[in-house]
Short mmCIF file of C-alpha atoms in Angstrom, two decimals:
data_model
loop_
_atom_site.label_atom_id
_atom_site.label_comp_id
_atom_site.label_asym_id
_atom_site.label_seq_id
_atom_site.Cartn_x
_atom_site.Cartn_y
_atom_site.Cartn_z
CA MET S 1 -0.03 0.00 -0.13
CA PRO S 2 1.51 3.33 -1.03
CA TYR S 3 1.67 6.06 1.53
CA GLY S 4 -1.00 8.59 1.47
CA GLN S 5 -3.81 6.35 0.56
CA PRO S 6 -6.79 5.93 3.00
CA VAL S 7 -7.08 2.88 5.27
CA LEU S 8 -9.87 1.46 7.30
CA ALA S 9 -9.48 1.86 11.18
CA ASP S 10 -11.56 0.11 13.94
CA LEU S 11 -12.82 2.77 16.36
CA LYS S 12 -13.85 2.03 20.02
CA GLN S 13 -14.78 4.50 22.65
CA LYS S 14 -12.74 3.69 25.93
CA SER S 15 -14.39 6.65 28.17
CA THR S 16 -16.29 9.96 27.66
CA ALA S 17 -12.97 11.52 26.44
CA SER S 18 -10.87 8.66 25.32
CA PHE S 19 -11.08 6.45 22.08
CA VAL S 20 -8.89 3.73 20.53
CA LEU S 21 -8.09 3.42 16.88
CA ARG S 22 -6.39 0.44 15.35
CA TRP S 23 -5.32 -0.14 11.77
CA VAL S 24 -3.03 -2.48 9.83
CA VAL S 25 -0.70 -1.57 6.87
CA GLU S 26 0.90 -4.23 4.86
CA HIS S 27 4.39 -3.36 3.37
CA PRO S 28 5.32 -5.79 0.47
CA GLY S 29 8.90 -4.88 0.50
CA GLY S 30 9.07 -4.53 4.53
CA LEU S 31 10.48 -1.54 6.36
CA GLY S 32 13.96 -1.15 5.38
CA GLY S 33 14.54 -4.57 4.26
CA PRO S 34 13.30 -6.82 1.32
CA GLU S 35 10.86 -9.07 3.40
CA PRO S 36 7.40 -8.21 3.39
CA THR S 37 6.13 -6.90 6.97
CA THR S 38 2.79 -6.08 8.61
CA VAL S 39 2.63 -3.07 10.79
CA HIS S 40 -0.34 -2.61 13.59
CA TYR S 41 -0.97 0.72 14.59
CA ARG S 42 -2.94 1.86 17.83
CA ALA S 43 -3.67 5.31 18.48
CA VAL S 44 -5.63 6.64 21.48
CA PRO S 45 -6.55 10.21 21.35
CA ASN S 46 -7.82 11.82 24.61
CA LEU S 47 -10.02 14.77 24.18
CA ARG S 48 -9.87 15.68 27.92
CA ASN S 49 -6.17 16.69 27.88
CA LEU S 50 -5.74 17.04 24.00
CA LYS S 51 -3.06 14.33 23.55
CA ILE S 52 -2.75 11.44 21.47
CA THR S 53 -0.66 8.44 22.17
CA VAL S 54 0.53 6.31 18.85
CA VAL S 55 1.83 2.70 18.89
CA ALA S 56 3.36 0.85 15.96
CA SER S 57 4.16 -2.78 15.98
CA GLU S 58 5.98 -4.49 13.18
CA THR S 59 5.47 -8.22 12.29
CA GLY S 60 6.46 -10.48 9.66
CA ARG S 61 10.18 -10.27 9.85
CA ASN S 62 12.61 -13.05 11.00
CA ARG S 63 14.17 -10.58 13.34
CA ALA S 64 13.37 -8.97 16.56
CA GLN S 65 10.12 -7.00 16.41
CA GLN S 66 10.53 -3.21 15.87
CA ARG S 67 8.33 -1.00 18.12
CA GLY S 68 7.80 2.61 18.28
CA THR S 69 5.73 4.91 20.83
CA GLY S 70 5.08 8.72 20.71
CA VAL S 71 3.04 11.29 22.34
CA CYS S 72 1.59 14.43 20.76
CA ALA S 73 0.39 17.32 22.52
CA ALA S 74 -1.62 20.67 21.14
CA GLY S 75 1.12 23.48 21.04
CA ARG S 76 0.49 26.39 23.69
#
């Protein structure tokens, strides 16, 4: 799937101010390698404190799983 294309995401409400979005992106050439890989994304937007947490987990490779986490906040 080329970047910039829409993907379907599963949306669930955790609380009155928090949600969970999950989506999967298949990379035929892998991330930085020739092997195919699947990346599972999870985003948790929190409307109360205007922050979002994003986690990406990579699967489908023979080496250790790569994982990244980040937090974004509104500029003040």
